[in-house]
């Protein structure tokens, strides 16, 4: 089981943690929401909880709670620039369907 960051995403997160001045890494999870059933949640994390899984990519830690891991196992988080837009892109091999706006998914 694993969750990874692309080099671009790791660099982007590391820059934000440096500007923030503290942080262990990022927490990636899922919540029930959206038109397809689930949505990603992404936030800075200062400490891992006892049952969290911690993965590391390109020197940046990704913390995942055990309830979210089955839904995002194998996911790569990338940071992309498309024209004037930039943001995180989730490459989740478990997704069977996504809503049109890309904000939610179904497994």
PDB file of N, CA, C and O in Angstrom, residues 23-103:
ATOM      1  N   UNK A  23       5.655  22.050  10.022  1.00  0.00           N
ATOM      2  CA  UNK A  23       4.828  21.018   9.419  1.00  0.00           C
ATOM      3  C   UNK A  23       5.574  19.733   9.167  1.00  0.00           C
ATOM      4  O   UNK A  23       6.747  19.748   8.802  1.00  0.00           O
ATOM      5  N   UNK A  24       4.878  18.629   9.380  1.00  0.00           N
ATOM      6  CA  UNK A  24       5.414  17.300   9.111  1.00  0.00           C
ATOM      7  C   UNK A  24       5.302  16.983   7.620  1.00  0.00           C
ATOM      8  O   UNK A  24       6.149  16.349   7.035  1.00  0.00           O
ATOM      9  N   UNK A  25       4.213  17.438   7.007  1.00  0.00           N
ATOM     10  CA  UNK A  25       3.947  17.149   5.601  1.00  0.00           C
ATOM     11  C   UNK A  25       2.507  17.496   5.288  1.00  0.00           C
ATOM     12  O   UNK A  25       1.978  18.480   5.801  1.00  0.00           O
ATOM     13  N   UNK A  26       1.869  16.652   4.463  1.00  0.00           N
ATOM     14  CA  UNK A  26       0.465  16.861   4.138  1.00  0.00           C
ATOM     15  C   UNK A  26      -0.341  15.626   4.522  1.00  0.00           C
ATOM     16  O   UNK A  26       0.168  14.518   4.534  1.00  0.00           O
ATOM     17  N   UNK A  27      -1.609  15.854   4.828  1.00  0.00           N
ATOM     18  CA  UNK A  27      -2.546  14.767   5.105  1.00  0.00           C
ATOM     19  C   UNK A  27      -3.474  14.664   3.902  1.00  0.00           C
ATOM     20  O   UNK A  27      -4.069  15.646   3.470  1.00  0.00           O
ATOM     21  N   UNK A  28      -3.570  13.453   3.370  1.00  0.00           N
ATOM     22  CA  UNK A  28      -4.462  13.179   2.252  1.00  0.00           C
ATOM     23  C   UNK A  28      -5.499  12.178   2.732  1.00  0.00           C
ATOM     24  O   UNK A  28      -5.152  11.157   3.323  1.00  0.00           O
ATOM     25  N   UNK A  29      -6.758  12.502   2.504  1.00  0.00           N
ATOM     26  CA  UNK A  29      -7.835  11.610   2.904  1.00  0.00           C
ATOM     27  C   UNK A  29      -9.025  11.780   1.990  1.00  0.00           C
ATOM     28  O   UNK A  29      -8.970  12.497   0.990  1.00  0.00           O
ATOM     29  N   UNK A  30     -10.106  11.095   2.338  1.00  0.00           N
ATOM     30  CA  UNK A  30     -11.346  11.214   1.586  1.00  0.00           C
ATOM     31  C   UNK A  30     -12.481  11.494   2.554  1.00  0.00           C
ATOM     32  O   UNK A  30     -12.398  11.190   3.748  1.00  0.00           O
ATOM     33  N   UNK A  31     -13.540  12.092   2.016  1.00  0.00           N
ATOM     34  CA  UNK A  31     -14.752  12.328   2.796  1.00  0.00           C
ATOM     35  C   UNK A  31     -15.942  12.097   1.877  1.00  0.00           C
ATOM     36  O   UNK A  31     -15.824  12.177   0.653  1.00  0.00           O
ATOM     37  N   UNK A  32     -17.068  11.792   2.462  1.00  0.00           N
ATOM     38  CA  UNK A  32     -18.283  11.624   1.682  1.00  0.00           C
ATOM     39  C   UNK A  32     -18.772  12.991   1.251  1.00  0.00           C
ATOM     40  O   UNK A  32     -18.977  13.870   2.082  1.00  0.00           O
ATOM     41  N   UNK A  33     -18.927  13.171  -0.067  1.00  0.00           N
ATOM     42  CA  UNK A  33     -19.314  14.479  -0.574  1.00  0.00           C
ATOM     43  C   UNK A  33     -19.451  14.421  -2.088  1.00  0.00           C
ATOM     44  O   UNK A  33     -19.034  13.466  -2.716  1.00  0.00           O
ATOM     45  N   UNK A  34     -19.993  15.468  -2.640  1.00  0.00           N
ATOM     46  CA  UNK A  34     -20.033  15.635  -4.084  1.00  0.00           C
ATOM     47  C   UNK A  34     -21.062  14.771  -4.765  1.00  0.00           C
ATOM     48  O   UNK A  34     -21.728  13.952  -4.157  1.00  0.00           O
ATOM     49  N   UNK A  35     -21.153  14.933  -6.063  1.00  0.00           N
ATOM     50  CA  UNK A  35     -22.183  14.227  -6.824  1.00  0.00           C
ATOM     51  C   UNK A  35     -21.803  12.782  -7.136  1.00  0.00           C
ATOM     52  O   UNK A  35     -22.666  11.993  -7.497  1.00  0.00           O
ATOM     53  N   UNK A  36     -20.528  12.411  -6.983  1.00  0.00           N
ATOM     54  CA  UNK A  36     -20.129  11.036  -7.253  1.00  0.00           C
ATOM     55  C   UNK A  36     -19.891  10.223  -5.984  1.00  0.00           C
ATOM     56  O   UNK A  36     -19.569   9.052  -6.060  1.00  0.00           O
ATOM     57  N   UNK A  37     -19.990  10.838  -4.826  1.00  0.00           N
ATOM     58  CA  UNK A  37     -19.912  10.076  -3.584  1.00  0.00           C
ATOM     59  C   UNK A  37     -18.767  10.413  -2.654  1.00  0.00           C
ATOM     60  O   UNK A  37     -18.946  10.451  -1.454  1.00  0.00           O
ATOM     61  N   UNK A  38     -17.565  10.615  -3.169  1.00  0.00           N
ATOM     62  CA  UNK A  38     -16.415  10.896  -2.317  1.00  0.00           C
ATOM     63  C   UNK A  38     -15.610  12.051  -2.880  1.00  0.00           C
ATOM     64  O   UNK A  38     -15.573  12.257  -4.090  1.00  0.00           O
ATOM     65  N   UNK A  39     -14.954  12.767  -1.983  1.00  0.00           N
ATOM     66  CA  UNK A  39     -14.084  13.863  -2.395  1.00  0.00           C
ATOM     67  C   UNK A  39     -12.779  13.765  -1.615  1.00  0.00           C
ATOM     68  O   UNK A  39     -12.747  13.253  -0.496  1.00  0.00           O
ATOM     69  N   UNK A  40     -11.716  14.244  -2.219  1.00  0.00           N
ATOM     70  CA  UNK A  40     -10.419  14.267  -1.553  1.00  0.00           C
ATOM     71  C   UNK A  40     -10.373  15.409  -0.560  1.00  0.00           C
ATOM     72  O   UNK A  40     -10.972  16.456  -0.779  1.00  0.00           O
ATOM     73  N   UNK A  41      -9.626  15.209   0.520  1.00  0.00           N
ATOM     74  CA  UNK A  41      -9.322  16.312   1.422  1.00  0.00           C
ATOM     75  C   UNK A  41      -7.811  16.339   1.592  1.00  0.00           C
ATOM     76  O   UNK A  41      -7.159  15.312   1.702  1.00  0.00           O
ATOM     77  N   UNK A  42      -7.274  17.528   1.564  1.00  0.00           N
ATOM     78  CA  UNK A  42      -5.838  17.733   1.591  1.00  0.00           C
ATOM     79  C   UNK A  42      -5.549  18.890   2.523  1.00  0.00           C
ATOM     80  O   UNK A  42      -6.157  19.954   2.392  1.00  0.00           O
ATOM     81  N   UNK A  43      -4.642  18.670   3.491  1.00  0.00           N
ATOM     82  CA  UNK A  43      -4.314  19.722   4.450  1.00  0.00           C
ATOM     83  C   UNK A  43      -2.910  19.510   4.979  1.00  0.00           C
ATOM     84  O   UNK A  43      -2.360  18.408   4.892  1.00  0.00           O
ATOM     85  N   UNK A  44      -2.338  20.567   5.526  1.00  0.00           N
ATOM     86  CA  UNK A  44      -1.046  20.437   6.182  1.00  0.00           C
ATOM     87  C   UNK A  44      -1.230  19.655   7.466  1.00  0.00           C
ATOM     88  O   UNK A  44      -2.275  19.717   8.106  1.00  0.00           O
ATOM     89  N   UNK A  45      -0.200  18.928   7.859  1.00  0.00           N
ATOM     90  CA  UNK A  45      -0.248  18.164   9.104  1.00  0.00           C
ATOM     91  C   UNK A  45       1.040  18.439   9.882  1.00  0.00           C
ATOM     92  O   UNK A  45       2.122  18.487   9.316  1.00  0.00           O
ATOM     93  N   UNK A  46       0.867  18.662  11.182  1.00  0.00           N
ATOM     94  CA  UNK A  46       2.021  18.908  12.041  1.00  0.00           C
ATOM     95  C   UNK A  46       2.457  17.660  12.792  1.00  0.00           C
ATOM     96  O   UNK A  46       3.628  17.504  13.113  1.00  0.00           O
ATOM     97  N   UNK A  47       1.515  16.762  13.078  1.00  0.00           N
ATOM     98  CA  UNK A  47       1.808  15.523  13.800  1.00  0.00           C
ATOM     99  C   UNK A  47       0.967  14.391  13.238  1.00  0.00           C
ATOM    100  O   UNK A  47      -0.211  14.593  12.932  1.00  0.00           O
ATOM    101  N   UNK A  48       1.540  13.204  13.144  1.00  0.00           N
ATOM    102  CA  UNK A  48       0.781  12.026  12.730  1.00  0.00           C
ATOM    103  C   UNK A  48       0.107  11.436  13.964  1.00  0.00           C
ATOM    104  O   UNK A  48       0.632  11.517  15.073  1.00  0.00           O
ATOM    105  N   UNK A  49      -1.077  10.859  13.758  1.00  0.00           N
ATOM    106  CA  UNK A  49      -1.787  10.162  14.826  1.00  0.00           C
ATOM    107  C   UNK A  49      -1.235   8.742  14.915  1.00  0.00           C
ATOM    108  O   UNK A  49      -0.598   8.248  13.985  1.00  0.00           O
ATOM    109  N   UNK A  50      -1.516   8.055  16.005  1.00  0.00           N
ATOM    110  CA  UNK A  50      -0.964   6.730  16.250  1.00  0.00           C
ATOM    111  C   UNK A  50      -1.248   5.699  15.178  1.00  0.00           C
ATOM    112  O   UNK A  50      -0.409   4.860  14.883  1.00  0.00           O
ATOM    113  N   UNK A  51      -2.418   5.752  14.548  1.00  0.00           N
ATOM    114  CA  UNK A  51      -2.773   4.739  13.557  1.00  0.00           C
ATOM    115  C   UNK A  51      -2.609   5.228  12.111  1.00  0.00           C
ATOM    116  O   UNK A  51      -2.950   4.518  11.170  1.00  0.00           O
ATOM    117  N   UNK A  52      -2.069   6.429  11.921  1.00  0.00           N
ATOM    118  CA  UNK A  52      -1.844   6.960  10.575  1.00  0.00           C
ATOM    119  C   UNK A  52      -0.746   6.174   9.857  1.00  0.00           C
ATOM    120  O   UNK A  52       0.194   5.684  10.477  1.00  0.00           O
ATOM    121  N   UNK A  53      -0.875   6.095   8.550  1.00  0.00           N
ATOM    122  CA  UNK A  53       0.188   5.560   7.702  1.00  0.00           C
ATOM    123  C   UNK A  53       0.960   6.766   7.177  1.00  0.00           C
ATOM    124  O   UNK A  53       0.351   7.768   6.782  1.00  0.00           O
ATOM    125  N   UNK A  54       2.278   6.687   7.181  1.00  0.00           N
ATOM    126  CA  UNK A  54       3.112   7.787   6.707  1.00  0.00           C
ATOM    127  C   UNK A  54       3.970   7.278   5.545  1.00  0.00           C
ATOM    128  O   UNK A  54       4.693   6.297   5.686  1.00  0.00           O
ATOM    129  N   UNK A  55       3.841   7.942   4.415  1.00  0.00           N
ATOM    130  CA  UNK A  55       4.611   7.616   3.218  1.00  0.00           C
ATOM    131  C   UNK A  55       5.504   8.810   2.913  1.00  0.00           C
ATOM    132  O   UNK A  55       5.192   9.930   3.301  1.00  0.00           O
ATOM    133  N   UNK A  56       6.589   8.577   2.212  1.00  0.00           N
ATOM    134  CA  UNK A  56       7.484   9.683   1.864  1.00  0.00           C
ATOM    135  C   UNK A  56       7.836   9.616   0.386  1.00  0.00           C
ATOM    136  O   UNK A  56       8.167   8.543  -0.123  1.00  0.00           O
ATOM    137  N   UNK A  57       7.736  10.759  -0.274  1.00  0.00           N
ATOM    138  CA  UNK A  57       8.110  10.877  -1.679  1.00  0.00           C
ATOM    139  C   UNK A  57       8.934  12.141  -1.861  1.00  0.00           C
ATOM    140  O   UNK A  57       8.499  13.218  -1.457  1.00  0.00           O
ATOM    141  N   UNK A  58      10.106  11.991  -2.447  1.00  0.00           N
ATOM    142  CA  UNK A  58      10.971  13.139  -2.753  1.00  0.00           C
ATOM    143  C   UNK A  58      11.187  14.008  -1.517  1.00  0.00           C
ATOM    144  O   UNK A  58      11.203  15.244  -1.605  1.00  0.00           O
ATOM    145  N   UNK A  59      11.304  13.370  -0.348  1.00  0.00           N
ATOM    146  CA  UNK A  59      11.591  14.090   0.885  1.00  0.00           C
ATOM    147  C   UNK A  59      10.395  14.702   1.588  1.00  0.00           C
ATOM    148  O   UNK A  59      10.554  15.381   2.590  1.00  0.00           O
ATOM    149  N   UNK A  60       9.180  14.491   1.077  1.00  0.00           N
ATOM    150  CA  UNK A  60       7.975  15.054   1.686  1.00  0.00           C
ATOM    151  C   UNK A  60       7.096  13.916   2.201  1.00  0.00           C
ATOM    152  O   UNK A  60       6.862  12.936   1.495  1.00  0.00           O
ATOM    153  N   UNK A  61       6.606  14.065   3.423  1.00  0.00           N
ATOM    154  CA  UNK A  61       5.764  13.038   4.026  1.00  0.00           C
ATOM    155  C   UNK A  61       4.291  13.246   3.667  1.00  0.00           C
ATOM    156  O   UNK A  61       3.798  14.365   3.667  1.00  0.00           O
ATOM    157  N   UNK A  62       3.628  12.124   3.370  1.00  0.00           N
ATOM    158  CA  UNK A  62       2.194  12.099   3.104  1.00  0.00           C
ATOM    159  C   UNK A  62       1.571  11.219   4.177  1.00  0.00           C
ATOM    160  O   UNK A  62       1.912  10.045   4.304  1.00  0.00           O
ATOM    161  N   UNK A  63       0.667  11.796   4.960  1.00  0.00           N
ATOM    162  CA  UNK A  63       0.018  11.097   6.063  1.00  0.00           C
ATOM    163  C   UNK A  63      -1.401  10.726   5.634  1.00  0.00           C
ATOM    164  O   UNK A  63      -2.137  11.569   5.112  1.00  0.00           O
ATOM    165  N   UNK A  64      -1.774   9.456   5.850  1.00  0.00           N
ATOM    166  CA  UNK A  64      -3.089   8.964   5.452  1.00  0.00           C
ATOM    167  C   UNK A  64      -3.702   8.206   6.625  1.00  0.00           C
ATOM    168  O   UNK A  64      -3.054   7.351   7.225  1.00  0.00           O
ATOM    169  N   UNK A  65      -4.964   8.523   6.928  1.00  0.00           N
ATOM    170  CA  UNK A  65      -5.648   7.792   7.996  1.00  0.00           C
ATOM    171  C   UNK A  65      -6.071   6.424   7.468  1.00  0.00           C
ATOM    172  O   UNK A  65      -6.284   6.246   6.267  1.00  0.00           O
ATOM    173  N   UNK A  66      -6.186   5.424   8.350  1.00  0.00           N
ATOM    174  CA  UNK A  66      -6.475   4.060   7.901  1.00  0.00           C
ATOM    175  C   UNK A  66      -7.830   3.885   7.214  1.00  0.00           C
ATOM    176  O   UNK A  66      -7.990   2.994   6.384  1.00  0.00           O
ATOM    177  N   UNK A  67      -8.812   4.725   7.515  1.00  0.00           N
ATOM    178  CA  UNK A  67     -10.124   4.612   6.860  1.00  0.00           C
ATOM    179  C   UNK A  67     -10.075   5.085   5.409  1.00  0.00           C
ATOM    180  O   UNK A  67     -10.798   4.583   4.558  1.00  0.00           O
ATOM    181  N   UNK A  68      -9.212   6.060   5.110  1.00  0.00           N
ATOM    182  CA  UNK A  68      -9.097   6.593   3.752  1.00  0.00           C
ATOM    183  C   UNK A  68      -8.211   5.735   2.853  1.00  0.00           C
ATOM    184  O   UNK A  68      -8.392   5.717   1.635  1.00  0.00           O
ATOM    185  N   UNK A  69      -7.247   5.034   3.445  1.00  0.00           N
ATOM    186  CA  UNK A  69      -6.242   4.339   2.651  1.00  0.00           C
ATOM    187  C   UNK A  69      -6.811   3.376   1.607  1.00  0.00           C
ATOM    188  O   UNK A  69      -6.345   3.381   0.461  1.00  0.00           O
ATOM    189  N   UNK A  70      -7.822   2.563   1.901  1.00  0.00           N
ATOM    190  CA  UNK A  70      -8.330   1.659   0.852  1.00  0.00           C
ATOM    191  C   UNK A  70      -8.853   2.390  -0.389  1.00  0.00           C
ATOM    192  O   UNK A  70      -8.813   1.847  -1.486  1.00  0.00           O
ATOM    193  N   UNK A  71      -9.319   3.624  -0.228  1.00  0.00           N
ATOM    194  CA  UNK A  71      -9.868   4.392  -1.340  1.00  0.00           C
ATOM    195  C   UNK A  71      -8.795   5.089  -2.160  1.00  0.00           C
ATOM    196  O   UNK A  71      -9.026   5.440  -3.323  1.00  0.00           O
ATOM    197  N   UNK A  72      -7.629   5.339  -1.553  1.00  0.00           N
ATOM    198  CA  UNK A  72      -6.591   6.101  -2.252  1.00  0.00           C
ATOM    199  C   UNK A  72      -5.277   5.335  -2.397  1.00  0.00           C
ATOM    200  O   UNK A  72      -4.289   5.898  -2.842  1.00  0.00           O
ATOM    201  N   UNK A  73      -5.281   4.056  -2.049  1.00  0.00           N
ATOM    202  CA  UNK A  73      -4.075   3.244  -2.200  1.00  0.00           C
ATOM    203  C   UNK A  73      -3.621   3.271  -3.663  1.00  0.00           C
ATOM    204  O   UNK A  73      -4.415   3.069  -4.574  1.00  0.00           O
ATOM    205  N   UNK A  74      -2.354   3.555  -3.875  1.00  0.00           N
ATOM    206  CA  UNK A  74      -1.801   3.614  -5.226  1.00  0.00           C
ATOM    207  C   UNK A  74      -1.911   4.976  -5.887  1.00  0.00           C
ATOM    208  O   UNK A  74      -1.447   5.158  -7.013  1.00  0.00           O
ATOM    209  N   UNK A  75      -2.499   5.949  -5.202  1.00  0.00           N
ATOM    210  CA  UNK A  75      -2.693   7.281  -5.770  1.00  0.00           C
ATOM    211  C   UNK A  75      -1.377   8.042  -5.852  1.00  0.00           C
ATOM    212  O   UNK A  75      -0.561   7.996  -4.932  1.00  0.00           O
ATOM    213  N   UNK A  76      -1.195   8.750  -6.950  1.00  0.00           N
ATOM    214  CA  UNK A  76      -0.098   9.696  -7.077  1.00  0.00           C
ATOM    215  C   UNK A  76      -0.701  11.088  -7.124  1.00  0.00           C
ATOM    216  O   UNK A  76      -1.622  11.352  -7.904  1.00  0.00           O
ATOM    217  N   UNK A  77      -0.201  11.960  -6.272  1.00  0.00           N
ATOM    218  CA  UNK A  77      -0.625  13.355  -6.257  1.00  0.00           C
ATOM    219  C   UNK A  77       0.393  14.139  -7.082  1.00  0.00           C
ATOM    220  O   UNK A  77       1.591  14.084  -6.815  1.00  0.00           O
ATOM    221  N   UNK A  78      -0.098  14.845  -8.087  1.00  0.00           N
ATOM    222  CA  UNK A  78       0.765  15.629  -8.966  1.00  0.00           C
ATOM    223  C   UNK A  78       0.363  17.092  -8.859  1.00  0.00           C
ATOM    224  O   UNK A  78      -0.757  17.420  -8.479  1.00  0.00           O
ATOM    225  N   UNK A  79       1.269  17.983  -9.184  1.00  0.00           N
ATOM    226  CA  UNK A  79       0.969  19.407  -9.258  1.00  0.00           C
ATOM    227  C   UNK A  79       1.200  19.824 -10.696  1.00  0.00           C
ATOM    228  O   UNK A  79       2.298  19.680 -11.224  1.00  0.00           O
ATOM    229  N   UNK A  80       0.134  20.305 -11.345  1.00  0.00           N
ATOM    230  CA  UNK A  80       0.218  20.597 -12.772  1.00  0.00           C
ATOM    231  C   UNK A  80      -0.177  22.040 -13.064  1.00  0.00           C
ATOM    232  O   UNK A  80      -0.965  22.643 -12.344  1.00  0.00           O
ATOM    233  N   UNK A  81       0.386  22.544 -14.143  1.00  0.00           N
ATOM    234  CA  UNK A  81       0.012  23.858 -14.670  1.00  0.00           C
ATOM    235  C   UNK A  81      -0.569  23.627 -16.054  1.00  0.00           C
ATOM    236  O   UNK A  81       0.080  23.032 -16.912  1.00  0.00           O
ATOM    237  N   UNK A  82      -1.790  24.095 -16.245  1.00  0.00           N
ATOM    238  CA  UNK A  82      -2.453  23.972 -17.540  1.00  0.00           C
ATOM    239  C   UNK A  82      -2.940  25.359 -17.947  1.00  0.00           C
ATOM    240  O   UNK A  82      -3.930  25.853 -17.413  1.00  0.00           O
ATOM    241  N   UNK A  83      -2.208  25.969 -18.850  1.00  0.00           N
ATOM    242  CA  UNK A  83      -2.539  27.342 -19.238  1.00  0.00           C
ATOM    243  C   UNK A  83      -2.325  28.274 -18.055  1.00  0.00           C
ATOM    244  O   UNK A  83      -1.260  28.308 -17.458  1.00  0.00           O
ATOM    245  N   UNK A  84      -3.375  29.019 -17.698  1.00  0.00           N
ATOM    246  CA  UNK A  84      -3.287  29.943 -16.568  1.00  0.00           C
ATOM    247  C   UNK A  84      -3.645  29.275 -15.246  1.00  0.00           C
ATOM    248  O   UNK A  84      -3.522  29.891 -14.191  1.00  0.00           O
ATOM    249  N   UNK A  85      -4.105  28.036 -15.296  1.00  0.00           N
ATOM    250  CA  UNK A  85      -4.526  27.328 -14.093  1.00  0.00           C
ATOM    251  C   UNK A  85      -3.422  26.414 -13.577  1.00  0.00           C
ATOM    252  O   UNK A  85      -2.644  25.864 -14.354  1.00  0.00           O
ATOM    253  N   UNK A  86      -3.375  26.267 -12.274  1.00  0.00           N
ATOM    254  CA  UNK A  86      -2.449  25.329 -11.660  1.00  0.00           C
ATOM    255  C   UNK A  86      -3.125  24.721 -10.441  1.00  0.00           C
ATOM    256  O   UNK A  86      -4.005  25.329  -9.830  1.00  0.00           O
ATOM    257  N   UNK A  87      -2.734  23.497 -10.125  1.00  0.00           N
ATOM    258  CA  UNK A  87      -3.318  22.843  -8.964  1.00  0.00           C
ATOM    259  C   UNK A  87      -2.925  21.385  -8.875  1.00  0.00           C
ATOM    260  O   UNK A  87      -2.221  20.854  -9.741  1.00  0.00           O
ATOM    261  N   UNK A  88      -3.407  20.737  -7.827  1.00  0.00           N
ATOM    262  CA  UNK A  88      -3.112  19.332  -7.614  1.00  0.00           C
ATOM    263  C   UNK A  88      -4.023  18.460  -8.470  1.00  0.00           C
ATOM    264  O   UNK A  88      -5.190  18.775  -8.667  1.00  0.00           O
ATOM    265  N   UNK A  89      -3.459  17.388  -8.979  1.00  0.00           N
ATOM    266  CA  UNK A  89      -4.207  16.409  -9.760  1.00  0.00           C
ATOM    267  C   UNK A  89      -3.997  15.048  -9.091  1.00  0.00           C
ATOM    268  O   UNK A  89      -2.867  14.658  -8.813  1.00  0.00           O
ATOM    269  N   UNK A  90      -5.094  14.354  -8.850  1.00  0.00           N
ATOM    270  CA  UNK A  90      -5.048  13.048  -8.203  1.00  0.00           C
ATOM    271  C   UNK A  90      -5.106  11.968  -9.275  1.00  0.00           C
ATOM    272  O   UNK A  90      -6.057  11.916 -10.049  1.00  0.00           O
ATOM    273  N   UNK A  91      -4.105  11.122  -9.296  1.00  0.00           N
ATOM    274  CA  UNK A  91      -4.090   9.975 -10.216  1.00  0.00           C
ATOM    275  C   UNK A  91      -4.343   8.723  -9.376  1.00  0.00           C
ATOM    276  O   UNK A  91      -3.421   8.121  -8.853  1.00  0.00           O
ATOM    277  N   UNK A  92      -5.629   8.395  -9.243  1.00  0.00           N
ATOM    278  CA  UNK A  92      -6.068   7.315  -8.366  1.00  0.00           C
ATOM    279  C   UNK A  92      -6.510   6.126  -9.219  1.00  0.00           C
ATOM    280  O   UNK A  92      -7.520   6.203  -9.915  1.00  0.00           O
ATOM    281  N   UNK A  93      -5.785   5.000  -9.142  1.00  0.00           N
ATOM    282  CA  UNK A  93      -6.135   3.841  -9.969  1.00  0.00           C
ATOM    283  C   UNK A  93      -7.428   3.146  -9.536  1.00  0.00           C
ATOM    284  O   UNK A  93      -7.945   2.310 -10.274  1.00  0.00           O
ATOM    285  N   UNK A  94      -7.968   3.489  -8.384  1.00  0.00           N
ATOM    286  CA  UNK A  94      -9.177   2.857  -7.859  1.00  0.00           C
ATOM    287  C   UNK A  94     -10.462   3.496  -8.364  1.00  0.00           C
ATOM    288  O   UNK A  94     -11.539   2.924  -8.218  1.00  0.00           O
ATOM    289  N   UNK A  95     -10.373   4.690  -8.943  1.00  0.00           N
ATOM    290  CA  UNK A  95     -11.558   5.444  -9.353  1.00  0.00           C
ATOM    291  C   UNK A  95     -12.253   4.757 -10.523  1.00  0.00           C
ATOM    292  O   UNK A  95     -11.637   4.445 -11.537  1.00  0.00           O
ATOM    293  N   UNK A  96     -13.535   4.545 -10.355  1.00  0.00           N
ATOM    294  CA  UNK A  96     -14.355   3.959 -11.422  1.00  0.00           C
ATOM    295  C   UNK A  96     -15.137   5.036 -12.170  1.00  0.00           C
ATOM    296  O   UNK A  96     -15.451   4.880 -13.340  1.00  0.00           O
ATOM    297  N   UNK A  97     -15.467   6.133 -11.490  1.00  0.00           N
ATOM    298  CA  UNK A  97     -16.258   7.185 -12.104  1.00  0.00           C
ATOM    299  C   UNK A  97     -15.967   8.503 -11.397  1.00  0.00           C
ATOM    300  O   UNK A  97     -15.755   8.535 -10.188  1.00  0.00           O
ATOM    301  N   UNK A  98     -15.932   9.600 -12.160  1.00  0.00           N
ATOM    302  CA  UNK A  98     -15.746  10.937 -11.603  1.00  0.00           C
ATOM    303  C   UNK A  98     -16.863  11.832 -12.073  1.00  0.00           C
ATOM    304  O   UNK A  98     -17.439  11.623 -13.147  1.00  0.00           O
ATOM    305  N   UNK A  99     -17.186  12.845 -11.272  1.00  0.00           N
ATOM    306  CA  UNK A  99     -18.190  13.806 -11.716  1.00  0.00           C
ATOM    307  C   UNK A  99     -17.552  14.696 -12.791  1.00  0.00           C
ATOM    308  O   UNK A  99     -16.338  14.733 -12.955  1.00  0.00           O
ATOM    309  N   UNK A 100     -18.366  15.412 -13.509  1.00  0.00           N
ATOM    310  CA  UNK A 100     -17.897  16.246 -14.604  1.00  0.00           C
ATOM    311  C   UNK A 100     -16.917  17.330 -14.179  1.00  0.00           C
ATOM    312  O   UNK A 100     -16.018  17.682 -14.922  1.00  0.00           O
ATOM    313  N   UNK A 101     -17.081  17.845 -12.965  1.00  0.00           N
ATOM    314  CA  UNK A 101     -16.193  18.923 -12.503  1.00  0.00           C
ATOM    315  C   UNK A 101     -14.895  18.374 -11.936  1.00  0.00           C
ATOM    316  O   UNK A 101     -13.974  19.140 -11.668  1.00  0.00           O
ATOM    317  N   UNK A 102     -14.809  17.068 -11.723  1.00  0.00           N
ATOM    318  CA  UNK A 102     -13.575  16.464 -11.214  1.00  0.00           C
ATOM    319  C   UNK A 102     -13.371  16.607  -9.726  1.00  0.00           C
ATOM    320  O   UNK A 102     -12.329  16.269  -9.201  1.00  0.00           O
ATOM    321  N   UNK A 103     -14.368  17.102  -9.003  1.00  0.00           N
ATOM    322  CA  UNK A 103     -14.236  17.315  -7.567  1.00  0.00           C
ATOM    323  C   UNK A 103     -14.562  16.082  -6.738  1.00  0.00           C
ATOM    324  O   UNK A 103     -14.169  15.970  -5.601  1.00  0.00           O
TER     325      UNK A 103
END
